Amino acid sequence: MPTSILGPYTRTIIAAALVVVTIVFCLTIRIPVHTSIEPLFDWMTASWFGYIGTTWGAAFAVVEAFHLVGLAFIGGTVVASDGRLLGLILTDQPPRAIIDKTYRIFNWALILTLSTGIFMACGVAGKIYFLKVFWYKMLTLCAGMLFEYGIRRPLLEKELEDINPWVLKLTAVASVMVWFTVAALGRWIGYSG
Amino acid sequence: MNEENKTEAKLDDIQIAAIVSSSVFVVWFVVYWFFQIQAVRELFEFVRVNNF
């Protein structure tokens, strides 16, 4: 079991190792890997999703609308829960209630955003493969999901009184920054005609 | 290690992991958006100098 191998600081070691691996990957084999996965994007373009996305603009627009709704829900839940942790909004409500209520909405919004995002990516696979901003978004999205489910939620499962307030605030700030970047980069992909 | 120590270690572990990952995200956010905003400012300056 990894816990027994890595000792009591398993999660810290894994988090630091992931950061190091990501940096090493970006500095070394990023370009060869990017080249090697081009056939995947050709396949996405030729898939049913790609065919529908490129043939029927209305279908793409409808799916994109749901994608934006999902992003709006993610943004809303992040602002509500992290804003409460920072003591900026909803201060008349207990933070535990806000966190618990936003968890489920966040999950469904993320599923909606990911599923519609895959469809949209198939529709414009030939374009996004060459967009740097798309890869930055994927990196931030993966990091955001790992952070949410691997760090933030396990942290907030503890009694909030037992957590250092500065750790809580730092986590909330980081969460807002990550999801703001995901949304902003998504909008940027839209502008990159 | 008794049960109480294990619980404390777990709590410390997740808090340290949160500090490490959050710090990386904050640094990444500041650096990334600094250069993006800088690029837009340079674009505006280019447009202004060349009277587009």
JSON list of C-alpha atoms in Angstrom, two decimals:
[
{"chain": "A", "resi": 1, "resn": "MET", "atom": "CA", "xyz": [0.00, 0.00, 0.00]},
{"chain": "A", "resi": 2, "resn": "PRO", "atom": "CA", "xyz": [1.48, 3.40, -1.01]},
{"chain": "A", "resi": 3, "resn": "THR", "atom": "CA", "xyz": [0.77, 4.93, 2.41]},
{"chain": "A", "resi": 4, "resn": "SER", "atom": "CA", "xyz": [3.07, 2.49, 4.14]},
{"chain": "A", "resi": 5, "resn": "ILE", "atom": "CA", "xyz": [5.82, 3.03, 1.54]},
{"chain": "A", "resi": 6, "resn": "LEU", "atom": "CA", "xyz": [5.74, 6.84, 1.49]},
{"chain": "A", "resi": 7, "resn": "GLY", "atom": "CA", "xyz": [5.05, 7.30, 5.19]},
{"chain": "A", "resi": 8, "resn": "PRO", "atom": "CA", "xyz": [2.64, 9.74, 6.81]},
{"chain": "A", "resi": 9, "resn": "TYR", "atom": "CA", "xyz": [3.11, 12.45, 4.15]},
{"chain": "A", "resi": 10, "resn": "THR", "atom": "CA", "xyz": [1.90, 10.44, 1.18]},
{"chain": "A", "resi": 11, "resn": "ARG", "atom": "CA", "xyz": [-0.34, 13.12, -0.29]},
{"chain": "A", "resi": 12, "resn": "THR", "atom": "CA", "xyz": [2.31, 15.84, 0.01]},
{"chain": "A", "resi": 13, "resn": "ILE", "atom": "CA", "xyz": [4.91, 13.65, -1.70]},
{"chain": "A", "resi": 14, "resn": "ILE", "atom": "CA", "xyz": [2.50, 12.73, -4.51]},
{"chain": "A", "resi": 15, "resn": "ALA", "atom": "CA", "xyz": [1.49, 16.40, -5.02]},
{"chain": "A", "resi": 16, "resn": "ALA", "atom": "CA", "xyz": [5.13, 17.54, -5.16]},
{"chain": "A", "resi": 17, "resn": "ALA", "atom": "CA", "xyz": [6.07, 14.64, -7.46]},
{"chain": "A", "resi": 18, "resn": "LEU", "atom": "CA", "xyz": [3.22, 15.52, -9.86]},
{"chain": "A", "resi": 19, "resn": "VAL", "atom": "CA", "xyz": [4.45, 19.13, -10.03]},
{"chain": "A", "resi": 20, "resn": "VAL", "atom": "CA", "xyz": [8.02, 17.97, -10.77]},
{"chain": "A", "resi": 21, "resn": "VAL", "atom": "CA", "xyz": [6.87, 15.40, -13.37]},
{"chain": "A", "resi": 22, "resn": "THR", "atom": "CA", "xyz": [4.73, 18.05, -15.13]},
{"chain": "A", "resi": 23, "resn": "ILE", "atom": "CA", "xyz": [7.61, 20.54, -15.27]},
{"chain": "A", "resi": 24, "resn": "VAL", "atom": "CA", "xyz": [10.06, 17.88, -16.51]},
{"chain": "A", "resi": 25, "resn": "PHE", "atom": "CA", "xyz": [7.52, 16.73, -19.12]},
{"chain": "A", "resi": 26, "resn": "CYS", "atom": "CA", "xyz": [7.03, 20.29, -20.40]},
{"chain": "A", "resi": 27, "resn": "LEU", "atom": "CA", "xyz": [10.78, 20.88, -20.63]},
{"chain": "A", "resi": 28, "resn": "THR", "atom": "CA", "xyz": [11.71, 17.57, -22.27]},
{"chain": "A", "resi": 29, "resn": "ILE", "atom": "CA", "xyz": [9.30, 15.32, -24.21]},
{"chain": "A", "resi": 30, "resn": "ARG", "atom": "CA", "xyz": [6.37, 17.73, -24.70]},
{"chain": "A", "resi": 31, "resn": "ILE", "atom": "CA", "xyz": [6.99, 18.34, -28.43]},
{"chain": "A", "resi": 32, "resn": "PRO", "atom": "CA", "xyz": [7.52, 14.67, -29.47]},
{"chain": "A", "resi": 33, "resn": "VAL", "atom": "CA", "xyz": [4.38, 13.67, -27.53]},
{"chain": "A", "resi": 34, "resn": "HIS", "atom": "CA", "xyz": [2.43, 16.51, -29.18]},
{"chain": "A", "resi": 35, "resn": "THR", "atom": "CA", "xyz": [3.51, 15.27, -32.61]},
{"chain": "A", "resi": 36, "resn": "SER", "atom": "CA", "xyz": [2.74, 11.63, -31.80]},
{"chain": "A", "resi": 37, "resn": "ILE", "atom": "CA", "xyz": [-0.89, 12.31, -30.80]},
{"chain": "A", "resi": 38, "resn": "GLU", "atom": "CA", "xyz": [-1.84, 14.13, -34.03]},
{"chain": "A", "resi": 39, "resn": "PRO", "atom": "CA", "xyz": [-3.51, 10.95, -35.40]},
{"chain": "A", "resi": 40, "resn": "LEU", "atom": "CA", "xyz": [-5.85, 11.04, -32.38]},
{"chain": "A", "resi": 41, "resn": "PHE", "atom": "CA", "xyz": [-7.09, 14.46, -33.46]},
{"chain": "A", "resi": 42, "resn": "ASP", "atom": "CA", "xyz": [-7.48, 13.25, -37.07]},
{"chain": "A", "resi": 43, "resn": "TRP", "atom": "CA", "xyz": [-9.57, 10.39, -35.69]},
{"chain": "A", "resi": 44, "resn": "MET", "atom": "CA", "xyz": [-11.64, 12.83, -33.61]},
{"chain": "A", "resi": 45, "resn": "THR", "atom": "CA", "xyz": [-12.37, 14.91, -36.72]},
{"chain": "A", "resi": 46, "resn": "ALA", "atom": "CA", "xyz": [-13.46, 11.80, -38.63]},
{"chain": "A", "resi": 47, "resn": "SER", "atom": "CA", "xyz": [-15.60, 10.47, -35.75]},
{"chain": "A", "resi": 48, "resn": "TRP", "atom": "CA", "xyz": [-19.40, 10.81, -35.54]},
{"chain": "A", "resi": 49, "resn": "PHE", "atom": "CA", "xyz": [-19.02, 13.69, -33.11]},
{"chain": "A", "resi": 50, "resn": "GLY", "atom": "CA", "xyz": [-16.59, 15.39, -35.46]},
{"chain": "A", "resi": 51, "resn": "TYR", "atom": "CA", "xyz": [-18.90, 14.83, -38.44]},
{"chain": "A", "resi": 52, "resn": "ILE", "atom": "CA", "xyz": [-21.93, 16.24, -36.59]},
{"chain": "A", "resi": 53, "resn": "GLY", "atom": "CA", "xyz": [-19.91, 19.14, -35.18]},
{"chain": "A", "resi": 54, "resn": "THR", "atom": "CA", "xyz": [-18.51, 20.19, -38.54]},
{"chain": "A", "resi": 55, "resn": "THR", "atom": "CA", "xyz": [-21.66, 19.52, -40.59]},
{"chain": "A", "resi": 56, "resn": "TRP", "atom": "CA", "xyz": [-24.45, 20.96, -38.43]},
{"chain": "A", "resi": 57, "resn": "GLY", "atom": "CA", "xyz": [-23.49, 24.30, -36.98]},
{"chain": "A", "resi": 58, "resn": "ALA", "atom": "CA", "xyz": [-26.77, 24.44, -35.05]},
{"chain": "A", "resi": 59, "resn": "ALA", "atom": "CA", "xyz": [-25.96, 21.19, -33.22]},
{"chain": "A", "resi": 60, "resn": "PHE", "atom": "CA", "xyz": [-22.53, 22.54, -32.31]},
{"chain": "A", "resi": 61, "resn": "ALA", "atom": "CA", "xyz": [-24.09, 25.80, -31.07]},
{"chain": "A", "resi": 62, "resn": "VAL", "atom": "CA", "xyz": [-26.64, 23.95, -28.88]},
{"chain": "A", "resi": 63, "resn": "VAL", "atom": "CA", "xyz": [-23.94, 21.76, -27.33]},
{"chain": "A", "resi": 64, "resn": "GLU", "atom": "CA", "xyz": [-21.76, 24.84, -26.81]},
{"chain": "A", "resi": 65, "resn": "ALA", "atom": "CA", "xyz": [-24.65, 26.51, -24.99]},
{"chain": "A", "resi": 66, "resn": "PHE", "atom": "CA", "xyz": [-24.82, 23.58, -22.55]},
{"chain": "A", "resi": 67, "resn": "HIS", "atom": "CA", "xyz": [-21.01, 23.73, -22.22]},
{"chain": "A", "resi": 68, "resn": "LEU", "atom": "CA", "xyz": [-21.27, 27.37, -21.18]},
{"chain": "A", "resi": 69, "resn": "VAL", "atom": "CA", "xyz": [-24.09, 26.54, -18.75]},
{"chain": "A", "resi": 70, "resn": "GLY", "atom": "CA", "xyz": [-21.83, 23.91, -17.17]},
{"chain": "A", "resi": 71, "resn": "LEU", "atom": "CA", "xyz": [-18.98, 26.41, -16.91]},
{"chain": "A", "resi": 72, "resn": "ALA", "atom": "CA", "xyz": [-21.35, 28.96, -15.37]},
{"chain": "A", "resi": 73, "resn": "PHE", "atom": "CA", "xyz": [-22.39, 26.43, -12.71]},
{"chain": "A", "resi": 74, "resn": "ILE", "atom": "CA", "xyz": [-18.74, 25.57, -12.01]},
{"chain": "A", "resi": 75, "resn": "GLY", "atom": "CA", "xyz": [-17.95, 29.28, -11.70]},
{"chain": "A", "resi": 76, "resn": "GLY", "atom": "CA", "xyz": [-20.96, 29.83, -9.44]},
{"chain": "A", "resi": 77, "resn": "THR", "atom": "CA", "xyz": [-20.12, 26.98, -7.09]},
{"chain": "A", "resi": 78, "resn": "VAL", "atom": "CA", "xyz": [-16.45, 28.01, -6.92]},
{"chain": "A", "resi": 79, "resn": "VAL", "atom": "CA", "xyz": [-17.33, 31.64, -6.19]},
{"chain": "A", "resi": 80, "resn": "ALA", "atom": "CA", "xyz": [-19.91, 30.61, -3.57]},
{"chain": "A", "resi": 81, "resn": "SER", "atom": "CA", "xyz": [-17.82, 28.03, -1.68]},
{"chain": "A", "resi": 82, "resn": "ASP", "atom": "CA", "xyz": [-14.43, 29.72, -1.97]},
{"chain": "A", "resi": 83, "resn": "GLY", "atom": "CA", "xyz": [-15.93, 33.15, -1.42]},
{"chain": "A", "resi": 84, "resn": "ARG", "atom": "CA", "xyz": [-17.46, 31.83, 1.80]},
{"chain": "A", "resi": 85, "resn": "LEU", "atom": "CA", "xyz": [-14.16, 30.26, 2.89]},
{"chain": "A", "resi": 86, "resn": "LEU", "atom": "CA", "xyz": [-12.51, 33.65, 2.33]},
{"chain": "A", "resi": 87, "resn": "GLY", "atom": "CA", "xyz": [-15.28, 35.31, 4.33]},
{"chain": "A", "resi": 88, "resn": "LEU", "atom": "CA", "xyz": [-16.26, 37.58, 1.44]},
{"chain": "A", "resi": 89, "resn": "ILE", "atom": "CA", "xyz": [-19.82, 36.44, 0.67]},
{"chain": "A", "resi": 90, "resn": "LEU", "atom": "CA", "xyz": [-22.71, 34.54, 2.27]},
{"chain": "A", "resi": 91, "resn": "THR", "atom": "CA", "xyz": [-21.24, 35.28, 5.68]},
{"chain": "A", "resi": 92, "resn": "ASP", "atom": "CA", "xyz": [-24.65, 34.77, 7.31]},
{"chain": "A", "resi": 93, "resn": "GLN", "atom": "CA", "xyz": [-24.51, 31.06, 6.32]},
{"chain": "A", "resi": 94, "resn": "PRO", "atom": "CA", "xyz": [-22.28, 28.44, 7.96]},
{"chain": "A", "resi": 95, "resn": "PRO", "atom": "CA", "xyz": [-19.37, 27.55, 5.62]},
{"chain": "A", "resi": 96, "resn": "ARG", "atom": "CA", "xyz": [-19.99, 23.80, 6.01]},
{"chain": "A", "resi": 97, "resn": "ALA", "atom": "CA", "xyz": [-23.52, 24.17, 4.62]},
{"chain": "A", "resi": 98, "resn": "ILE", "atom": "CA", "xyz": [-22.30, 26.14, 1.59]},
{"chain": "A", "resi": 99, "resn": "ILE", "atom": "CA", "xyz": [-19.48, 23.67, 0.88]},
{"chain": "A", "resi": 100, "resn": "ASP", "atom": "CA", "xyz": [-21.74, 20.62, 1.12]},
{"chain": "A", "resi": 101, "resn": "LYS", "atom": "CA", "xyz": [-24.42, 22.16, -1.10]},
{"chain": "A", "resi": 102, "resn": "THR", "atom": "CA", "xyz": [-21.98, 23.22, -3.80]},
{"chain": "A", "resi": 103, "resn": "TYR", "atom": "CA", "xyz": [-20.23, 19.80, -3.97]},
{"chain": "A", "resi": 104, "resn": "ARG", "atom": "CA", "xyz": [-23.01, 18.01, -5.82]},
{"chain": "A", "resi": 105, "resn": "ILE", "atom": "CA", "xyz": [-23.71, 20.89, -8.20]},
{"chain": "A", "resi": 106, "resn": "PHE", "atom": "CA", "xyz": [-20.01, 21.12, -9.01]},
{"chain": "A", "resi": 107, "resn": "ASN", "atom": "CA", "xyz": [-19.87, 17.38, -9.81]},
{"chain": "A", "resi": 108, "resn": "TRP", "atom": "CA", "xyz": [-22.79, 17.53, -12.24]},
{"chain": "A", "resi": 109, "resn": "ALA", "atom": "CA", "xyz": [-21.55, 20.77, -13.80]},
{"chain": "A", "resi": 110, "resn": "LEU", "atom": "CA", "xyz": [-18.12, 19.22, -14.35]},
{"chain": "A", "resi": 111, "resn": "ILE", "atom": "CA", "xyz": [-19.66, 16.13, -15.98]},
{"chain": "A", "resi": 112, "resn": "LEU", "atom": "CA", "xyz": [-21.78, 18.38, -18.24]},
{"chain": "A", "resi": 113, "resn": "THR", "atom": "CA", "xyz": [-18.79, 20.55, -19.17]},
{"chain": "A", "resi": 114, "resn": "LEU", "atom": "CA", "xyz": [-16.51, 17.58, -19.88]},
{"chain": "A", "resi": 115, "resn": "SER", "atom": "CA", "xyz": [-19.04, 15.65, -21.98]},
{"chain": "A", "resi": 116, "resn": "THR", "atom": "CA", "xyz": [-20.03, 18.67, -24.08]},
{"chain": "A", "resi": 117, "resn": "GLY", "atom": "CA", "xyz": [-16.37, 19.72, -24.28]},
{"chain": "A", "resi": 118, "resn": "ILE", "atom": "CA", "xyz": [-15.37, 16.37, -25.80]},
{"chain": "A", "resi": 119, "resn": "PHE", "atom": "CA", "xyz": [-18.09, 16.77, -28.46]},
{"chain": "A", "resi": 120, "resn": "MET", "atom": "CA", "xyz": [-16.94, 20.32, -29.22]},
{"chain": "A", "resi": 121, "resn": "ALA", "atom": "CA", "xyz": [-13.29, 19.27, -29.35]},
{"chain": "A", "resi": 122, "resn": "CYS", "atom": "CA", "xyz": [-14.17, 16.67, -32.00]},
{"chain": "A", "resi": 123, "resn": "GLY", "atom": "CA", "xyz": [-15.90, 19.37, -34.06]},
{"chain": "A", "resi": 124, "resn": "VAL", "atom": "CA", "xyz": [-12.83, 21.63, -34.10]},
{"chain": "A", "resi": 125, "resn": "ALA", "atom": "CA", "xyz": [-10.07, 19.04, -33.54]},
{"chain": "A", "resi": 126, "resn": "GLY", "atom": "CA", "xyz": [-8.07, 20.21, -36.57]},
{"chain": "A", "resi": 127, "resn": "LYS", "atom": "CA", "xyz": [-7.93, 23.72, -35.13]},
{"chain": "A", "resi": 128, "resn": "ILE", "atom": "CA", "xyz": [-7.36, 23.12, -31.44]},
{"chain": "A", "resi": 129, "resn": "TYR", "atom": "CA", "xyz": [-4.51, 20.67, -32.01]},
{"chain": "A", "resi": 130, "resn": "PHE", "atom": "CA", "xyz": [-2.37, 23.61, -33.16]},
{"chain": "A", "resi": 131, "resn": "LEU", "atom": "CA", "xyz": [-3.58, 26.07, -30.50]},
{"chain": "A", "resi": 132, "resn": "LYS", "atom": "CA", "xyz": [-1.20, 26.54, -27.58]},
{"chain": "A", "resi": 133, "resn": "VAL", "atom": "CA", "xyz": [-4.03, 27.97, -25.51]},
{"chain": "A", "resi": 134, "resn": "PHE", "atom": "CA", "xyz": [-5.96, 24.68, -25.85]},
{"chain": "A", "resi": 135, "resn": "TRP", "atom": "CA", "xyz": [-3.08, 22.76, -24.29]},
{"chain": "A", "resi": 136, "resn": "TYR", "atom": "CA", "xyz": [-2.73, 25.33, -21.53]},
{"chain": "A", "resi": 137, "resn": "LYS", "atom": "CA", "xyz": [-6.44, 24.87, -20.85]},
{"chain": "A", "resi": 138, "resn": "MET", "atom": "CA", "xyz": [-6.13, 21.06, -20.73]},
{"chain": "A", "resi": 139, "resn": "LEU", "atom": "CA", "xyz": [-3.17, 21.36, -18.37]},
{"chain": "A", "resi": 140, "resn": "THR", "atom": "CA", "xyz": [-5.08, 23.74, -16.11]},
{"chain": "A", "resi": 141, "resn": "LEU", "atom": "CA", "xyz": [-8.27, 21.64, -16.27]},
{"chain": "A", "resi": 142, "resn": "CYS", "atom": "CA", "xyz": [-6.42, 18.44, -15.30]},
{"chain": "A", "resi": 143, "resn": "ALA", "atom": "CA", "xyz": [-4.59, 20.29, -12.53]},
{"chain": "A", "resi": 144, "resn": "GLY", "atom": "CA", "xyz": [-7.88, 21.80, -11.35]},
{"chain": "A", "resi": 145, "resn": "MET", "atom": "CA", "xyz": [-9.64, 18.43, -11.17]},
{"chain": "A", "resi": 146, "resn": "LEU", "atom": "CA", "xyz": [-6.70, 16.81, -9.36]},
{"chain": "A", "resi": 147, "resn": "PHE", "atom": "CA", "xyz": [-6.61, 19.75, -6.97]},
{"chain": "A", "resi": 148, "resn": "GLU", "atom": "CA", "xyz": [-10.36, 19.67, -6.35]},
{"chain": "A", "resi": 149, "resn": "TYR", "atom": "CA", "xyz": [-10.70, 15.92, -5.75]},
{"chain": "A", "resi": 150, "resn": "GLY", "atom": "CA", "xyz": [-7.20, 15.15, -4.45]},
{"chain": "A", "resi": 151, "resn": "ILE", "atom": "CA", "xyz": [-6.51, 18.13, -2.19]},
{"chain": "A", "resi": 152, "resn": "ARG", "atom": "CA", "xyz": [-9.39, 20.55, -1.64]},
{"chain": "A", "resi": 153, "resn": "ARG", "atom": "CA", "xyz": [-12.17, 18.08, -0.87]},
{"chain": "A", "resi": 154, "resn": "PRO", "atom": "CA", "xyz": [-10.13, 15.79, 1.40]},
{"chain": "A", "resi": 155, "resn": "LEU", "atom": "CA", "xyz": [-8.96, 18.94, 3.20]},
{"chain": "A", "resi": 156, "resn": "LEU", "atom": "CA", "xyz": [-12.49, 20.26, 3.65]},
{"chain": "A", "resi": 157, "resn": "GLU", "atom": "CA", "xyz": [-13.75, 16.88, 4.87]},
{"chain": "A", "resi": 158, "resn": "LYS", "atom": "CA", "xyz": [-11.97, 17.69, 8.13]},
{"chain": "A", "resi": 159, "resn": "GLU", "atom": "CA", "xyz": [-13.56, 19.91, 10.71]},
{"chain": "A", "resi": 160, "resn": "LEU", "atom": "CA", "xyz": [-12.94, 23.45, 9.46]},
{"chain": "A", "resi": 161, "resn": "GLU", "atom": "CA", "xyz": [-11.94, 24.54, 12.97]},
{"chain": "A", "resi": 162, "resn": "ASP", "atom": "CA", "xyz": [-9.06, 22.03, 12.86]},
{"chain": "A", "resi": 163, "resn": "ILE", "atom": "CA", "xyz": [-7.59, 23.54, 9.69]},
{"chain": "A", "resi": 164, "resn": "ASN", "atom": "CA", "xyz": [-5.17, 26.45, 9.79]},
{"chain": "A", "resi": 165, "resn": "PRO", "atom": "CA", "xyz": [-7.20, 29.49, 8.56]},
{"chain": "A", "resi": 166, "resn": "TRP", "atom": "CA", "xyz": [-4.36, 30.60, 6.27]},
{"chain": "A", "resi": 167, "resn": "VAL", "atom": "CA", "xyz": [-4.28, 27.17, 4.63]},
{"chain": "A", "resi": 168, "resn": "LEU", "atom": "CA", "xyz": [-8.04, 27.43, 4.07]},
{"chain": "A", "resi": 169, "resn": "LYS", "atom": "CA", "xyz": [-7.70, 30.89, 2.53]},
{"chain": "A", "resi": 170, "resn": "LEU", "atom": "CA", "xyz": [-4.73, 29.88, 0.34]},
{"chain": "A", "resi": 171, "resn": "THR", "atom": "CA", "xyz": [-6.65, 26.85, -0.90]},
{"chain": "A", "resi": 172, "resn": "ALA", "atom": "CA", "xyz": [-9.69, 29.00, -1.70]},
{"chain": "A", "resi": 173, "resn": "VAL", "atom": "CA", "xyz": [-7.58, 31.58, -3.57]},
{"chain": "A", "resi": 174, "resn": "ALA", "atom": "CA", "xyz": [-5.82, 28.84, -5.57]},
{"chain": "A", "resi": 175, "resn": "SER", "atom": "CA", "xyz": [-9.17, 27.21, -6.42]},
{"chain": "A", "resi": 176, "resn": "VAL", "atom": "CA", "xyz": [-10.60, 30.51, -7.71]},
{"chain": "A", "resi": 177, "resn": "MET", "atom": "CA", "xyz": [-7.45, 31.16, -9.76]},
{"chain": "A", "resi": 178, "resn": "VAL", "atom": "CA", "xyz": [-7.44, 27.70, -11.35]},
{"chain": "A", "resi": 179, "resn": "TRP", "atom": "CA", "xyz": [-11.10, 27.72, -12.40]},
{"chain": "A", "resi": 180, "resn": "PHE", "atom": "CA", "xyz": [-10.94, 31.35, -13.54]},
{"chain": "A", "resi": 181, "resn": "THR", "atom": "CA", "xyz": [-8.02, 30.36, -15.78]},
{"chain": "A", "resi": 182, "resn": "VAL", "atom": "CA", "xyz": [-9.91, 27.34, -17.15]},
{"chain": "A", "resi": 183, "resn": "ALA", "atom": "CA", "xyz": [-12.91, 29.53, -18.05]},
{"chain": "A", "resi": 184, "resn": "ALA", "atom": "CA", "xyz": [-10.78, 32.36, -19.47]},
{"chain": "A", "resi": 185, "resn": "LEU", "atom": "CA", "xyz": [-8.69, 30.00, -21.61]},
{"chain": "A", "resi": 186, "resn": "GLY", "atom": "CA", "xyz": [-11.90, 28.38, -22.89]},
{"chain": "A", "resi": 187, "resn": "ARG", "atom": "CA", "xyz": [-13.15, 31.79, -23.97]},
{"chain": "A", "resi": 188, "resn": "TRP", "atom": "CA", "xyz": [-9.75, 32.44, -25.56]},
{"chain": "A", "resi": 189, "resn": "ILE", "atom": "CA", "xyz": [-10.07, 29.25, -27.66]},
{"chain": "A", "resi": 190, "resn": "GLY", "atom": "CA", "xyz": [-13.34, 30.69, -28.96]},
{"chain": "A", "resi": 191, "resn": "TYR", "atom": "CA", "xyz": [-11.59, 33.91, -30.00]},
{"chain": "A", "resi": 192, "resn": "SER", "atom": "CA", "xyz": [-8.75, 32.03, -31.72]},
{"chain": "A", "resi": 193, "resn": "GLY", "atom": "CA", "xyz": [-10.61, 31.69, -35.03]},
{"chain": "B", "resi": 1, "resn": "MET", "atom": "CA", "xyz": [2.68, 5.32, 15.99]},
{"chain": "B", "resi": 2, "resn": "ASN", "atom": "CA", "xyz": [-0.56, 5.42, 17.99]},
{"chain": "B", "resi": 3, "resn": "GLU", "atom": "CA", "xyz": [-3.97, 6.35, 16.55]},
{"chain": "B", "resi": 4, "resn": "GLU", "atom": "CA", "xyz": [-3.86, 9.96, 17.73]},
{"chain": "B", "resi": 5, "resn": "ASN", "atom": "CA", "xyz": [-0.48, 10.56, 16.10]},
{"chain": "B", "resi": 6, "resn": "LYS", "atom": "CA", "xyz": [-1.71, 8.97, 12.90]},
{"chain": "B", "resi": 7, "resn": "THR", "atom": "CA", "xyz": [-4.68, 11.35, 12.82]},
{"chain": "B", "resi": 8, "resn": "GLU", "atom": "CA", "xyz": [-2.43, 14.36, 13.41]},
{"chain": "B", "resi": 9, "resn": "ALA", "atom": "CA", "xyz": [-0.03, 13.21, 10.68]},
{"chain": "B", "resi": 10, "resn": "LYS", "atom": "CA", "xyz": [-2.93, 12.80, 8.26]},
{"chain": "B", "resi": 11, "resn": "LEU", "atom": "CA", "xyz": [-4.13, 16.31, 9.04]},
{"chain": "B", "resi": 12, "resn": "ASP", "atom": "CA", "xyz": [-0.65, 17.72, 8.62]},
{"chain": "B", "resi": 13, "resn": "ASP", "atom": "CA", "xyz": [-0.20, 15.75, 5.41]},
{"chain": "B", "resi": 14, "resn": "ILE", "atom": "CA", "xyz": [-3.30, 17.16, 3.74]},
{"chain": "B", "resi": 15, "resn": "GLN", "atom": "CA", "xyz": [-2.57, 20.69, 4.95]},
{"chain": "B", "resi": 16, "resn": "ILE", "atom": "CA", "xyz": [1.02, 20.58, 3.71]},
{"chain": "B", "resi": 17, "resn": "ALA", "atom": "CA", "xyz": [-0.17, 19.11, 0.40]},
{"chain": "B", "resi": 18, "resn": "ALA", "atom": "CA", "xyz": [-2.69, 21.95, 0.16]},
{"chain": "B", "resi": 19, "resn": "ILE", "atom": "CA", "xyz": [0.03, 24.54, 0.83]},
{"chain": "B", "resi": 20, "resn": "VAL", "atom": "CA", "xyz": [2.37, 23.00, -1.78]},
{"chain": "B", "resi": 21, "resn": "SER", "atom": "CA", "xyz": [-0.23, 22.66, -4.54]},
{"chain": "B", "resi": 22, "resn": "SER", "atom": "CA", "xyz": [-1.94, 26.00, -3.82]},
{"chain": "B", "resi": 23, "resn": "SER", "atom": "CA", "xyz": [1.39, 27.83, -3.87]},
{"chain": "B", "resi": 24, "resn": "VAL", "atom": "CA", "xyz": [2.24, 26.26, -7.23]},
{"chain": "B", "resi": 25, "resn": "PHE", "atom": "CA", "xyz": [-1.13, 27.34, -8.64]},
{"chain": "B", "resi": 26, "resn": "VAL", "atom": "CA", "xyz": [-0.79, 30.90, -7.33]},
{"chain": "B", "resi": 27, "resn": "VAL", "atom": "CA", "xyz": [2.73, 31.24, -8.79]},
{"chain": "B", "resi": 28, "resn": "TRP", "atom": "CA", "xyz": [1.59, 29.68, -12.08]},
{"chain": "B", "resi": 29, "resn": "PHE", "atom": "CA", "xyz": [-1.42, 32.04, -12.24]},
{"chain": "B", "resi": 30, "resn": "VAL", "atom": "CA", "xyz": [0.65, 35.17, -11.58]},
{"chain": "B", "resi": 31, "resn": "VAL", "atom": "CA", "xyz": [3.42, 34.26, -14.06]},
{"chain": "B", "resi": 32, "resn": "TYR", "atom": "CA", "xyz": [1.05, 33.08, -16.81]},
{"chain": "B", "resi": 33, "resn": "TRP", "atom": "CA", "xyz": [-1.30, 36.05, -16.66]},
{"chain": "B", "resi": 34, "resn": "PHE", "atom": "CA", "xyz": [1.57, 38.54, -16.28]},
{"chain": "B", "resi": 35, "resn": "PHE", "atom": "CA", "xyz": [3.02, 37.42, -19.62]},
{"chain": "B", "resi": 36, "resn": "GLN", "atom": "CA", "xyz": [-0.39, 37.27, -21.31]},
{"chain": "B", "resi": 37, "resn": "ILE", "atom": "CA", "xyz": [-1.30, 40.78, -20.17]},
{"chain": "B", "resi": 38, "resn": "GLN", "atom": "CA", "xyz": [2.19, 41.96, -21.13]},
{"chain": "B", "resi": 39, "resn": "ALA", "atom": "CA", "xyz": [1.68, 40.56, -24.65]},
{"chain": "B", "resi": 40, "resn": "VAL", "atom": "CA", "xyz": [-1.62, 42.42, -25.01]},
{"chain": "B", "resi": 41, "resn": "ARG", "atom": "CA", "xyz": [-0.02, 45.65, -23.77]},
{"chain": "B", "resi": 42, "resn": "GLU", "atom": "CA", "xyz": [2.75, 45.27, -26.35]},
{"chain": "B", "resi": 43, "resn": "LEU", "atom": "CA", "xyz": [0.12, 44.68, -29.03]},
{"chain": "B", "resi": 44, "resn": "PHE", "atom": "CA", "xyz": [-1.69, 47.89, -28.02]},
{"chain": "B", "resi": 45, "resn": "GLU", "atom": "CA", "xyz": [1.63, 49.75, -28.07]},
{"chain": "B", "resi": 46, "resn": "PHE", "atom": "CA", "xyz": [2.39, 48.37, -31.54]},
{"chain": "B", "resi": 47, "resn": "VAL", "atom": "CA", "xyz": [-1.01, 49.54, -32.78]},
{"chain": "B", "resi": 48, "resn": "ARG", "atom": "CA", "xyz": [-0.52, 52.99, -31.23]},
{"chain": "B", "resi": 49, "resn": "VAL", "atom": "CA", "xyz": [3.00, 53.48, -32.65]},
{"chain": "B", "resi": 50, "resn": "ASN", "atom": "CA", "xyz": [2.03, 52.34, -36.12]},
{"chain": "B", "resi": 51, "resn": "ASN", "atom": "CA", "xyz": [-1.22, 54.37, -36.21]},
{"chain": "B", "resi": 52, "resn": "PHE", "atom": "CA", "xyz": [-3.45, 51.42, -37.13]}
]
